[in-house]
Coordinates of C-alpha atoms in Angstrom, one line a residue:
Chain A
M1 CA 0.1 -0.1 0.0
L2 CA 1.0 3.5 -0.8
F3 CA 0.4 4.8 2.9
D4 CA 2.2 2.0 4.6
K5 CA 5.2 3.7 5.5
V6 CA 3.6 6.8 6.7
D7 CA 4.1 7.5 10.5
W8 CA 0.7 8.7 11.6
Q9 CA 2.0 9.8 15.0
Q10 CA 4.5 12.0 13.3
I11 CA 1.6 13.5 11.3
G12 CA -0.4 14.1 14.2
Q13 CA 2.2 15.9 15.8
A14 CA 2.8 18.1 12.9
V15 CA -0.9 18.9 12.8
L16 CA -0.9 19.8 16.4
D17 CA 2.2 21.9 15.8
T18 CA 0.5 23.7 12.9
L19 CA -2.5 24.5 14.9
A20 CA -0.4 25.9 17.9
M21 CA 1.6 28.2 15.3
L22 CA -1.6 29.2 13.8
G23 CA -3.5 30.0 17.1
G24 CA -0.6 31.6 18.7
S25 CA 0.2 33.8 15.9
L26 CA -3.3 34.7 14.9
F27 CA -4.0 35.8 18.5
F28 CA -1.1 38.2 18.5
T29 CA -1.8 39.3 14.9
V30 CA -5.5 40.3 16.0
L31 CA -4.0 41.8 19.2
F32 CA -1.6 44.0 17.4
G33 CA -3.4 44.6 14.2
L34 CA -6.8 45.4 15.3
P35 CA -5.6 48.8 17.0
L36 CA -3.0 49.6 14.4
G37 CA -6.0 49.1 11.8
T38 CA -8.4 51.3 13.8
L39 CA -5.7 54.0 14.3
L40 CA -5.0 54.0 10.6
F41 CA -8.7 54.2 10.0
L42 CA -9.1 57.0 12.5
T43 CA -6.1 59.1 11.2
S44 CA -7.2 58.9 7.7
K45 CA -8.7 61.7 5.8
N46 CA -12.1 63.0 7.0
Q47 CA -12.2 60.7 9.9
L48 CA -12.3 61.5 13.7
L49 CA -8.7 61.7 14.3
E50 CA -7.7 62.9 10.8
Q51 CA -3.6 63.5 11.0
R52 CA -2.0 63.5 7.8
F53 CA 1.6 62.9 8.9
A54 CA 0.8 60.0 11.6
Y55 CA -1.4 58.4 8.9
S56 CA 1.3 58.5 6.2
T57 CA 4.0 57.5 8.6
L58 CA 1.9 54.5 9.8
S59 CA 0.8 53.5 6.3
F60 CA 4.4 53.6 5.1
L61 CA 5.9 51.5 7.8
L62 CA 3.0 48.9 7.4
N63 CA 3.6 48.8 3.6
I64 CA 7.4 48.3 4.0
L65 CA 6.5 45.2 6.2
R66 CA 4.1 44.0 3.6
S67 CA 6.6 44.4 0.8
I68 CA 9.0 42.1 2.4
P69 CA 8.5 38.4 1.1
F70 CA 7.7 36.1 4.1
I71 CA 10.6 33.8 3.5
I72 CA 13.1 36.8 3.7
L73 CA 11.2 38.1 6.9
L74 CA 11.7 34.7 8.7
I75 CA 15.5 34.8 8.0
L76 CA 16.0 38.7 8.9
L77 CA 13.9 38.3 12.1
M78 CA 16.1 35.3 13.5
P79 CA 17.9 37.5 16.1
L80 CA 14.9 39.3 17.0
T81 CA 13.1 36.0 17.4
T82 CA 15.8 34.5 19.5
L83 CA 15.9 37.5 21.8
L84 CA 12.1 37.4 22.1
M85 CA 11.6 33.5 22.7
G86 CA 15.0 32.2 23.5
V87 CA 15.0 30.1 20.3
S88 CA 14.8 30.9 16.7
L89 CA 13.6 27.2 15.7
G90 CA 10.2 25.3 16.3
V91 CA 6.8 26.3 16.9
R92 CA 7.9 29.3 19.5
G93 CA 10.6 30.4 17.2
V94 CA 8.3 31.3 14.1
I95 CA 5.6 32.9 16.1
P96 CA 7.4 36.4 15.9
P97 CA 7.8 36.5 12.5
L98 CA 4.5 35.0 11.6
V99 CA 3.0 37.8 13.6
I100 CA 5.1 40.4 12.2
G101 CA 4.4 39.4 8.8
T102 CA 0.7 39.2 9.0
T103 CA 0.1 42.2 11.6
A104 CA 0.7 44.8 8.6
F105 CA -1.6 42.8 6.2
F106 CA -4.4 42.4 8.9
A107 CA -4.4 45.9 10.0
R108 CA -5.0 46.9 6.3
L109 CA -8.0 44.7 6.2
V110 CA -9.3 46.2 9.3
E111 CA -9.1 49.6 8.1
T112 CA -11.0 48.5 5.1
A113 CA -13.6 46.9 7.1
L114 CA -14.1 50.2 9.1
R115 CA -14.1 52.1 5.8
E116 CA -17.0 50.0 4.8
V117 CA -19.2 51.2 8.1
D118 CA -21.9 53.5 6.7
R119 CA -20.5 57.2 7.6
G120 CA -24.0 57.9 9.3
A121 CA -22.8 55.7 12.1
T122 CA -20.0 58.2 13.1
D123 CA -22.0 61.0 12.3
A124 CA -24.9 59.9 14.4
S125 CA -22.6 59.2 17.5
V126 CA -20.9 62.5 17.1
A127 CA -24.4 64.5 17.0
R128 CA -25.4 62.3 20.1
G129 CA -22.3 63.6 22.1
A130 CA -20.2 60.6 22.1
S131 CA -16.3 60.5 22.9
I132 CA -14.2 59.4 20.6
P133 CA -13.4 55.9 22.5
Q134 CA -17.2 55.6 22.9
I135 CA -17.7 56.1 19.1
V136 CA -15.0 53.3 18.3
F137 CA -16.0 50.8 20.9
R138 CA -19.7 51.2 20.9
A139 CA -20.3 52.1 17.3
L140 CA -17.6 51.7 14.8
L141 CA -16.2 48.3 16.0
P142 CA -19.5 46.7 16.7
E143 CA -20.6 47.9 13.1
A144 CA -17.6 46.6 11.5
L145 CA -17.7 43.2 13.3
P146 CA -18.8 40.9 10.3
G147 CA -15.9 42.6 8.4
I148 CA -13.4 42.1 11.0
I149 CA -14.2 38.4 11.4
A150 CA -14.0 38.3 7.5
A151 CA -10.7 39.7 7.7
I152 CA -9.5 37.2 10.7
T153 CA -10.8 34.5 8.4
I154 CA -8.6 35.7 5.5
T155 CA -5.5 36.4 7.8
A156 CA -5.9 32.6 9.2
V157 CA -5.9 31.2 5.7
V158 CA -2.6 33.3 4.8
L159 CA -1.2 32.2 8.2
V160 CA -1.7 28.6 7.3
D161 CA 0.3 29.3 4.0
Y162 CA 2.9 31.0 6.1
T163 CA 3.3 28.2 8.7
A164 CA 3.8 25.8 5.8
M165 CA 6.7 28.3 4.5
S166 CA 8.2 28.5 7.9
G167 CA 8.7 24.7 7.8
A168 CA 11.6 25.7 5.5
I169 CA 13.5 27.0 8.3
G170 CA 12.7 24.3 10.7
G171 CA 9.5 25.8 12.0
G172 CA 7.9 22.4 12.4
G173 CA 4.3 21.6 11.7
I174 CA 2.9 20.2 8.4
G175 CA 4.8 22.3 6.1
D176 CA 8.0 21.1 7.7
L177 CA 7.0 17.5 7.1
A178 CA 6.1 18.3 3.6
I179 CA 9.7 19.9 2.9
R180 CA 11.8 17.2 5.0
Y181 CA 9.8 14.1 3.9
G182 CA 7.9 14.9 0.8
Y183 CA 10.5 16.9 -1.1
Q184 CA 13.9 15.9 0.4
R185 CA 13.4 12.4 0.9
F186 CA 10.9 11.9 -2.1
Q187 CA 8.2 10.5 -0.1
T188 CA 5.3 11.5 -2.5
E189 CA 2.5 10.0 -0.2
I190 CA 3.7 12.4 2.6
M191 CA 3.6 15.2 0.3
I192 CA 0.1 13.9 -0.7
I193 CA -1.1 13.5 2.9
T194 CA 0.3 16.9 3.7
V195 CA -1.4 18.7 1.1
L196 CA -4.7 17.1 1.8
L197 CA -4.5 18.1 5.7
L198 CA -3.7 21.7 4.4
I199 CA -6.9 21.8 2.2
V200 CA -8.9 20.3 4.9
L201 CA -7.8 22.9 7.3
V202 CA -8.2 25.9 5.0
Q203 CA -11.9 24.7 4.1
I204 CA -12.4 24.5 7.8
L205 CA -11.3 27.7 8.6
Q206 CA -13.1 29.5 5.7
A207 CA -16.4 27.7 6.5
S208 CA -16.3 28.4 10.0
G209 CA -15.4 32.2 9.3
N210 CA -18.3 32.6 6.9
R211 CA -20.6 31.2 9.5
L212 CA -19.6 33.6 12.1
V213 CA -19.8 36.5 9.4
A214 CA -23.3 35.3 8.7
H215 CA -24.1 35.1 12.4
F216 CA -22.9 38.7 13.2
T217 CA -24.6 40.4 10.1
H218 CA -28.0 41.9 11.1
Chain B
M1 CA -51.3 76.9 18.1
Q2 CA -48.2 78.1 19.7
P3 CA -47.7 80.3 22.7
K4 CA -46.7 83.6 21.2
D5 CA -44.9 85.4 23.7
Q6 CA -41.7 83.8 24.1
S7 CA -39.0 85.4 26.2
T8 CA -35.5 84.6 24.7
P9 CA -35.3 82.5 21.3
V10 CA -33.9 79.1 21.8
I11 CA -31.5 79.5 18.9
R12 CA -30.2 82.9 18.0
F13 CA -27.8 83.8 15.3
K14 CA -26.3 87.4 15.2
Q15 CA -24.3 88.3 12.2
V16 CA -22.8 85.0 11.7
N17 CA -20.6 84.4 8.8
K18 CA -18.9 81.0 8.0
D19 CA -16.0 80.5 5.5
Y20 CA -14.2 77.7 4.4
I21 CA -10.6 77.4 3.1
V22 CA -10.5 75.0 0.1
N23 CA -7.2 74.8 -1.7
G24 CA -6.0 78.0 -0.1
K25 CA -9.3 79.9 -1.4
K26 CA -11.8 81.6 0.9
I27 CA -15.2 80.2 0.4
K28 CA -18.3 81.9 2.0
A29 CA -20.5 79.5 2.9
L30 CA -22.7 81.6 5.0
S31 CA -23.0 85.5 5.3
N32 CA -24.7 87.9 7.9
I33 CA -26.9 85.3 9.3
D34 CA -29.4 86.7 11.6
L35 CA -31.9 84.2 13.1
D36 CA -34.2 84.0 16.0
I37 CA -35.6 80.7 16.4
P38 CA -38.5 81.0 19.2
A39 CA -38.9 78.2 21.8
G40 CA -41.9 75.7 20.9
E41 CA -42.1 76.6 17.5
I42 CA -41.5 74.2 14.5
F43 CA -39.1 76.3 12.3
G44 CA -38.3 75.6 8.6
I45 CA -35.0 76.3 7.1
I46 CA -35.7 76.0 3.3
G47 CA -33.2 76.3 0.4
R48 CA -32.0 74.3 -2.5
S49 CA -28.7 72.1 -2.1
G50 CA -25.7 74.0 -1.8
A51 CA -27.7 77.2 -0.4
G52 CA -26.0 76.7 3.2
K53 CA -28.5 74.8 4.9
S54 CA -26.1 72.0 6.1
T55 CA -23.5 74.5 7.3
L56 CA -26.3 76.3 9.0
L57 CA -27.4 73.0 10.9
K58 CA -23.8 72.2 11.7
L59 CA -23.3 75.5 13.6
I60 CA -26.5 75.0 15.5
N61 CA -25.2 71.6 16.4
L62 CA -21.6 72.8 17.4
L63 CA -20.2 70.4 14.7
E64 CA -18.8 73.7 13.1
Y65 CA -17.9 77.2 14.5
P66 CA -18.8 80.5 13.2
S67 CA -15.8 82.3 11.5
S68 CA -17.6 85.6 12.8
G69 CA -20.6 86.3 14.7
L70 CA -22.4 85.0 17.7
I71 CA -24.6 82.1 18.2
S72 CA -26.4 81.4 21.1
I73 CA -28.3 78.4 22.4
N74 CA -30.8 78.4 25.2
G75 CA -29.2 81.9 26.0
V76 CA -25.5 80.3 26.2
S77 CA -23.0 81.7 23.6
T78 CA -21.5 78.8 21.8
A79 CA -18.1 80.4 21.9
T80 CA -18.0 79.6 25.5
V81 CA -18.6 76.0 25.4
Y82 CA -15.7 73.6 26.2
K83 CA -15.0 70.3 25.3
G84 CA -16.7 68.4 28.1
N85 CA -19.7 70.9 27.9
L86 CA -19.8 70.5 24.2
R87 CA -20.7 67.0 24.3
H88 CA -23.3 67.7 27.0
L89 CA -24.6 70.4 24.8
R90 CA -25.0 68.1 21.7
Q91 CA -26.9 65.6 23.9
K92 CA -29.3 68.2 24.3
T93 CA -29.9 68.8 20.6
G94 CA -31.6 65.9 19.2
M95 CA -30.8 65.2 15.4
V96 CA -32.9 63.4 12.9
F97 CA -31.0 62.4 9.5
Q98 CA -32.2 61.9 6.1
H99 CA -30.7 58.4 5.9
F100 CA -31.6 57.7 9.4
N101 CA -28.0 56.7 10.5
L102 CA -29.0 53.9 12.6
L103 CA -26.4 51.2 13.9
N104 CA -27.2 48.0 11.7
A105 CA -25.6 45.9 14.3
K106 CA -27.8 47.0 17.1
T107 CA -31.6 46.3 17.5
V108 CA -34.3 49.1 17.6
W109 CA -34.0 48.8 21.4
Q110 CA -30.2 49.2 21.4
N111 CA -30.2 51.9 19.2
I112 CA -32.5 54.0 21.4
A113 CA -30.6 53.2 24.4
F114 CA -27.4 54.1 22.8
P115 CA -27.4 58.0 23.7
L116 CA -28.4 57.1 27.1
Q117 CA -25.6 54.7 27.6
I118 CA -23.1 57.2 26.2
A119 CA -24.4 60.2 28.7
G120 CA -24.1 57.5 31.4
Q121 CA -26.4 59.5 33.7
L122 CA -29.1 57.1 34.1
K123 CA -29.0 53.6 35.7
Q124 CA -29.8 50.5 33.7
Q125 CA -33.2 50.4 35.2
A126 CA -34.0 53.9 34.2
I127 CA -32.8 53.5 30.7
N128 CA -35.1 50.3 30.3
Q129 CA -38.1 52.7 31.2
R130 CA -37.2 55.3 29.2
V131 CA -36.4 53.4 25.9
N132 CA -39.7 51.5 26.4
Q133 CA -41.3 54.6 26.8
L134 CA -39.6 56.0 23.6
I135 CA -40.7 52.9 21.8
A136 CA -44.3 53.1 22.7
R137 CA -44.5 56.7 21.8
V138 CA -43.2 56.2 18.3
G139 CA -45.1 53.3 17.8
L140 CA -42.7 50.7 17.3
S141 CA -43.4 48.3 20.3
E142 CA -43.9 45.4 18.0
H143 CA -40.5 45.6 16.4
T144 CA -38.5 46.2 19.6
H145 CA -35.8 43.4 18.9
K146 CA -35.6 43.9 15.2
Y147 CA -32.5 45.0 13.4
P148 CA -32.7 48.2 11.4
R149 CA -32.6 46.1 8.0
Q150 CA -35.7 44.4 9.1
L151 CA -37.5 47.6 9.0
S152 CA -39.2 50.0 6.3
G153 CA -38.0 53.4 5.7
G154 CA -40.7 55.0 8.1
Q155 CA -40.0 52.8 10.8
K156 CA -36.3 53.4 10.7
Q157 CA -37.2 57.0 10.7
R158 CA -39.4 56.5 13.8
V159 CA -36.2 54.8 15.6
G160 CA -34.2 57.8 14.4
I161 CA -36.6 60.3 16.2
A162 CA -36.9 58.0 19.3
R163 CA -33.1 58.1 19.2
A164 CA -33.0 61.8 19.0
L165 CA -35.4 62.3 21.9
A166 CA -33.7 59.8 24.3
C167 CA -31.8 62.5 26.2
Q168 CA -34.7 64.7 26.5
P169 CA -33.4 67.7 24.3
S170 CA -35.0 70.9 24.3
I171 CA -34.1 71.4 20.3
L172 CA -34.7 68.7 17.5
I173 CA -33.1 69.3 14.4
C174 CA -34.4 67.4 11.4
D175 CA -32.1 67.3 8.5
E176 CA -34.2 66.2 5.2
A177 CA -35.9 63.9 7.5
T178 CA -38.5 62.9 5.2
S179 CA -36.4 63.2 1.8
A180 CA -35.9 59.6 1.6
L181 CA -39.4 58.7 2.2
D182 CA -42.8 58.1 0.3
P183 CA -45.4 60.8 0.4
E184 CA -47.7 58.9 2.7
T185 CA -44.9 57.9 5.4
T186 CA -43.6 61.4 4.9
H187 CA -46.9 62.4 6.1
S188 CA -47.0 60.2 9.3
I189 CA -43.6 61.3 10.3
L190 CA -44.6 64.9 9.8
K191 CA -47.7 64.1 12.0
L192 CA -45.4 62.6 14.6
L193 CA -43.1 65.5 14.6
A194 CA -46.1 68.1 15.0
E195 CA -47.4 65.9 18.0
L196 CA -44.1 65.8 19.6
N197 CA -43.8 69.6 19.3
Q198 CA -47.2 70.0 21.1
E199 CA -46.7 67.4 23.7
L200 CA -43.2 68.2 24.7
G201 CA -43.0 71.8 23.9
L202 CA -40.0 70.9 21.8
T203 CA -38.6 73.2 19.5
I204 CA -38.1 71.7 16.1
V205 CA -35.7 72.9 13.5
L206 CA -36.5 71.3 10.2
I207 CA -34.1 71.6 7.2
T208 CA -35.7 70.8 3.8
H209 CA -35.8 71.7 0.2
E210 CA -39.4 71.1 0.0
M211 CA -42.0 73.8 0.3
D212 CA -44.7 71.1 1.0
I213 CA -43.0 70.0 4.3
V214 CA -42.6 73.6 5.5
R215 CA -46.4 74.2 4.6
Q216 CA -47.5 71.0 6.4
I217 CA -46.1 71.7 9.7
C218 CA -43.9 74.8 10.2
H219 CA -44.8 78.1 12.0
Q220 CA -42.0 79.9 10.7
V221 CA -39.4 79.7 7.9
A222 CA -36.3 81.2 6.7
V223 CA -35.7 80.9 3.0
V224 CA -31.7 80.3 2.5
D225 CA -30.1 81.3 -1.0
K226 CA -26.4 81.6 -1.7
G227 CA -25.3 81.7 1.9
S228 CA -27.7 84.2 2.9
I229 CA -31.2 84.3 4.6
V230 CA -33.4 86.1 1.8
E231 CA -36.7 85.9 3.5
T232 CA -37.9 84.9 6.6
G233 CA -41.5 85.1 8.4
K234 CA -44.7 83.2 9.2
V235 CA -45.2 80.4 6.7
E236 CA -48.6 81.7 5.7
Q237 CA -46.9 84.9 4.8
V238 CA -43.9 83.5 3.0
F239 CA -46.1 80.8 1.3
L240 CA -48.9 83.1 -0.1
H241 CA -46.9 86.3 -0.8
P242 CA -43.5 85.2 -1.5
Q243 CA -41.0 88.1 -1.9
H244 CA -37.6 86.7 -3.3
P245 CA -37.4 84.9 -6.4
S246 CA -35.8 82.1 -4.9
T247 CA -38.9 81.8 -2.5
Y248 CA -40.9 82.1 -5.3
S249 CA -39.4 79.3 -7.3
L250 CA -39.8 77.0 -4.2
V251 CA -43.4 77.8 -3.8
S252 CA -44.1 77.6 -7.6
E253 CA -42.7 74.2 -7.9
L254 CA -45.6 73.2 -5.7
E255 CA -48.1 75.1 -7.5
Q256 CA -47.9 74.3 -11.1
H257 CA -51.0 76.1 -12.0
L258 CA -50.1 79.7 -11.1
A259 CA -49.8 80.6 -15.0
P260 CA -52.8 82.0 -16.4
P261 CA -54.2 81.1 -19.8
L262 CA -53.6 83.4 -22.7
E263 CA -57.3 84.8 -22.8
S264 CA -56.3 86.5 -19.4
H265 CA -55.5 89.6 -21.0
L266 CA -59.3 90.0 -22.1
A267 CA -59.9 90.9 -18.3
E268 CA -60.0 94.7 -17.3
S269 CA -58.5 94.0 -14.2
I270 CA -57.0 91.1 -12.7
Y271 CA -56.5 90.7 -8.9
R272 CA -55.1 88.1 -6.6
F273 CA -57.3 87.6 -3.5
T274 CA -56.1 85.8 -0.6
F275 CA -58.6 84.2 1.9
L276 CA -57.4 82.8 5.0
G277 CA -59.1 80.7 7.8
K278 CA -62.8 81.6 8.1
L279 CA -62.9 83.6 4.9
T280 CA -62.4 80.5 2.9
H281 CA -65.9 79.5 4.0
Q282 CA -67.8 82.8 3.1
P283 CA -69.5 83.2 0.0
L284 CA -67.7 86.4 -0.8
L285 CA -67.4 86.2 -4.4
S286 CA -71.0 85.5 -5.2
E287 CA -71.4 88.5 -2.9
L288 CA -69.3 90.3 -5.3
A289 CA -71.5 89.4 -8.1
R290 CA -74.6 90.2 -6.5
R291 CA -74.2 93.1 -4.5
F292 CA -71.8 95.2 -6.6
G293 CA -72.9 93.8 -10.1
I294 CA -69.2 92.5 -10.9
D295 CA -68.8 89.8 -13.2
Y296 CA -65.6 87.4 -12.5
Y297 CA -63.8 84.7 -13.7
I298 CA -61.1 82.5 -12.0
V299 CA -57.7 82.6 -13.9
A300 CA -55.7 80.6 -11.6
G301 CA -55.6 79.6 -8.1
R302 CA -54.8 77.3 -5.1
I303 CA -56.6 76.2 -2.4
G304 CA -55.5 73.9 0.5
T305 CA -54.0 74.2 4.2
I306 CA -51.0 75.7 5.9
R307 CA -50.7 73.7 9.0
N308 CA -54.4 73.7 10.1
L309 CA -55.2 76.8 8.6
S310 CA -57.2 76.9 5.3
Y311 CA -56.4 79.3 2.7
A312 CA -57.7 80.0 -0.9
Q313 CA -55.8 82.1 -3.2
L314 CA -57.2 83.0 -6.4
T315 CA -56.2 85.2 -9.3
I316 CA -59.4 86.6 -10.8
G317 CA -60.3 88.5 -13.7
L318 CA -63.1 91.2 -13.0
S319 CA -65.4 93.5 -15.0
G320 CA -67.9 95.9 -13.8
E321 CA -68.7 99.6 -12.9
S322 CA -67.8 99.5 -9.1
I323 CA -64.8 97.3 -8.8
Q324 CA -63.0 99.6 -6.4
T325 CA -65.9 100.0 -4.1
A326 CA -66.4 96.1 -4.2
L327 CA -62.4 95.6 -3.4
Q328 CA -62.8 98.0 -0.4
Y329 CA -65.6 95.9 0.8
L330 CA -63.4 92.6 0.5
R331 CA -60.7 94.4 2.1
E332 CA -63.0 95.2 5.1
Q333 CA -64.0 91.6 5.4
G334 CA -60.2 90.8 5.7
V335 CA -59.2 89.6 2.1
H336 CA -55.8 90.3 1.2
I337 CA -55.9 91.9 -2.3
E338 CA -53.1 92.4 -4.9
A339 CA -53.6 93.8 -8.2
V340 CA -51.7 91.9 -11.0
N341 CA -50.5 92.9 -14.3
Q342 CA -48.6 90.1 -14.8
V343 CA -49.0 86.8 -13.5
P344 CA -45.5 85.2 -12.6
P345 CA -44.4 82.4 -14.7
I346 CA -44.4 78.9 -13.4
I347 CA -40.6 78.5 -13.7
S348 CA -38.6 81.2 -12.0
H349 CA -36.3 81.8 -14.9
P350 CA -35.7 85.7 -15.2
N351 CA -35.4 84.9 -18.8
S352 CA -38.6 83.5 -19.2
V353 CA -40.5 86.5 -17.6
S354 CA -40.0 88.7 -20.6
S355 CA -41.6 86.3 -23.1
S356 CA -44.8 85.5 -21.0
Q357 CA -45.8 89.0 -20.4
H358 CA -49.4 89.2 -19.9
T359 CA -49.8 92.9 -19.4
T360 CA -53.3 94.1 -18.3
T361 CA -53.7 97.5 -17.8
T362 CA -54.9 98.5 -14.2
T363 CA -56.0 101.7 -13.0
T364 CA -53.6 102.3 -10.1
T365 CA -49.9 103.0 -10.5
T366 CA -47.8 99.9 -10.1
T367 CA -45.1 100.3 -7.7
S368 CA -42.9 97.1 -7.9
T369 CA -42.2 95.1 -4.8
F370 CA -39.5 93.3 -6.8
P371 CA -38.0 93.9 -10.1
V372 CA -38.5 90.6 -11.8
Y373 CA -41.9 89.9 -10.4
G374 CA -42.9 93.3 -10.3
G375 CA -46.3 92.4 -11.5
V376 CA -47.8 91.6 -8.1
Y377 CA -48.3 94.8 -5.7
A378 CA -50.8 95.5 -2.8
V379 CA -53.4 98.0 -3.6

C-alpha cells in the first residue's frame, strides 16, 4: 500500500504544531493588528482623528512590512526571535515572524472593514455627544464586526500558508513535514497527505469564518 | 397653535459668517446670518442644495464654529462652550438624519438606548424604562428587538426620532428627515413631529428643500439662498406672498397652475385674492357679483391648508362698474388683495419672464415690490 510507510503519529504531531503556530500567531496578529488598523482608519482623511502625518507614517511602515517576502522576513527576524523567545526554531521560534508578517496585512484589512461602515454611524454618534473611545468601541467596531471576522478568516488562511513556509527554516508542523519527507526524501505519499491536510484545514477555517460573519450580520 | 410670547429665542444667530478655506481659497458658506428661533416652534429652513442649509445646521449642532458672529443656544453663547460641556450640549440637541444613520448591528431597542448609555447619567433600570416609553411613543412596540434592516424606511425614521429624543433635548433638528420617504410615510412622520412639538414643547428645526413640508407643519420659515437668509417670516406670509425669486421658485414648484391662460388679457383687471381661515368658508365672490354687479372669472388659484389653517388664493379677472368699491368691501372683510398686471411664470427663470408678459392695464400706478416679479403689488 502507498500509505504503509507513513508515520501517523508524526503527522498527528505536525498537525498539532501547525494548529499551535496558527492559534498563537493569529492571537497576536489580532491583538496588534486591530488597534493598528483602527488607528490607521481614525487618522485617515475626514475621520475623527484626521492626522495626515501620522497616517502616512503608519501607512508607510505597514507597507514596508508587507513588501518583504515572508521567507526573507523569517531569516531577517532570526536575531529578534532569539531575543524574544530564546529560540529561533520550532513552534515558538516562528511565532514572532508570523505575527510581524501578518499584522500589517491584517491592519490593512481592518482599516478597509472600518471604511465599509456607513459614515452615518459616526455622524450620528458625534451628534449624540459620544466621545471618540465611545464611538470606536460602541459604534464603529460593533458595526464593522462582520468585516473584521472576515478579515480574521482571510488572515488565518494566509497564516496556514506562512506556517507551511516556515517549515523551511525548521518551524515544524505540516509544512516542515512536507519539505523534509515529501520533498527532500521523495516520499510522495507524505506530500499528498500534507497537501490534503492543508486543504481540509483551510476549508474548515473559511467555512467557520463564513458562518460567524453570517451570524453577526444583522 | 403656539404660545406667542416667548422670552428669549432658543437659537439666536447674530451676524454670523462662515468661511471655508478650500485649496487656499476662501469660500463664503454663510454671510451675515441673523436668525431667531423661538421656543416651542417648528421652524423651517428651506433652500436648494448648496444654499448653505447644512452649514447652518452644523453651526446649531456645534459640529462647526462660525468664522465671525455670535450664536447662542438657550441663551448660552456657543463660543464659551468647552469640550466636556460641548458633548453635553450636543446631547441636549436631538438630531434626525435623512438617511436615518442607525447602527445596523444594534436592535431598535439598542439604538435608542445608545445615547443614554453614552450620556451615562441613568441607571440601567431607568434606561430600560425610558427606552420602552420612547418605543411605545413612536409606535414601534412590536419591533423592539428587530434590526434596522428588517424595518421599512418610515419605521427606521421613527427609531431615529426616538433616539434623538432619548436624552430629552430641548431642540430637535431634522435634516431632510423625510426626503428619503414616500409621500404617505412622509405625512405620518410629519404628523409625529407635530405631535411631539405639542406634547413636549419641543423646538423643532426642520431643514428641507421642499416647500410642501414647510407648508404642512412649520410655524415660521427662513429661506436660504447662496449663503444668506433672503426671506423669513410666518409660513402663511412667505408661502402666500413670496417676495424673493428664490422663495417664489420654491413655492411655484408646488403650485403648477399659477400661470394664467393666454385669454387673461381680456379681463379689465386682474387681482389676486387671498382668503385665510374662516374667510375661505364665506361666499364672498358671489356677494361680489350680487351686491356690486361685478362679473368675474378665475384665472388661477390654489386652495389648501397651511398647518391647520385653510387658505384660498385666487387670481381673478374682474369686470364691472364699481370694482374699487367692491375691493374696498372685500378688504374690510379681511381679504388680502393684490393687483396683478403680470402673473408670474411657473418657472422662475428670469429670462422666461419677458417672454410671458401678460400685461393687463390697471387703474392704479404700479410700484414693484421686486423687479423680476414686479407684477404683483398690494393695492
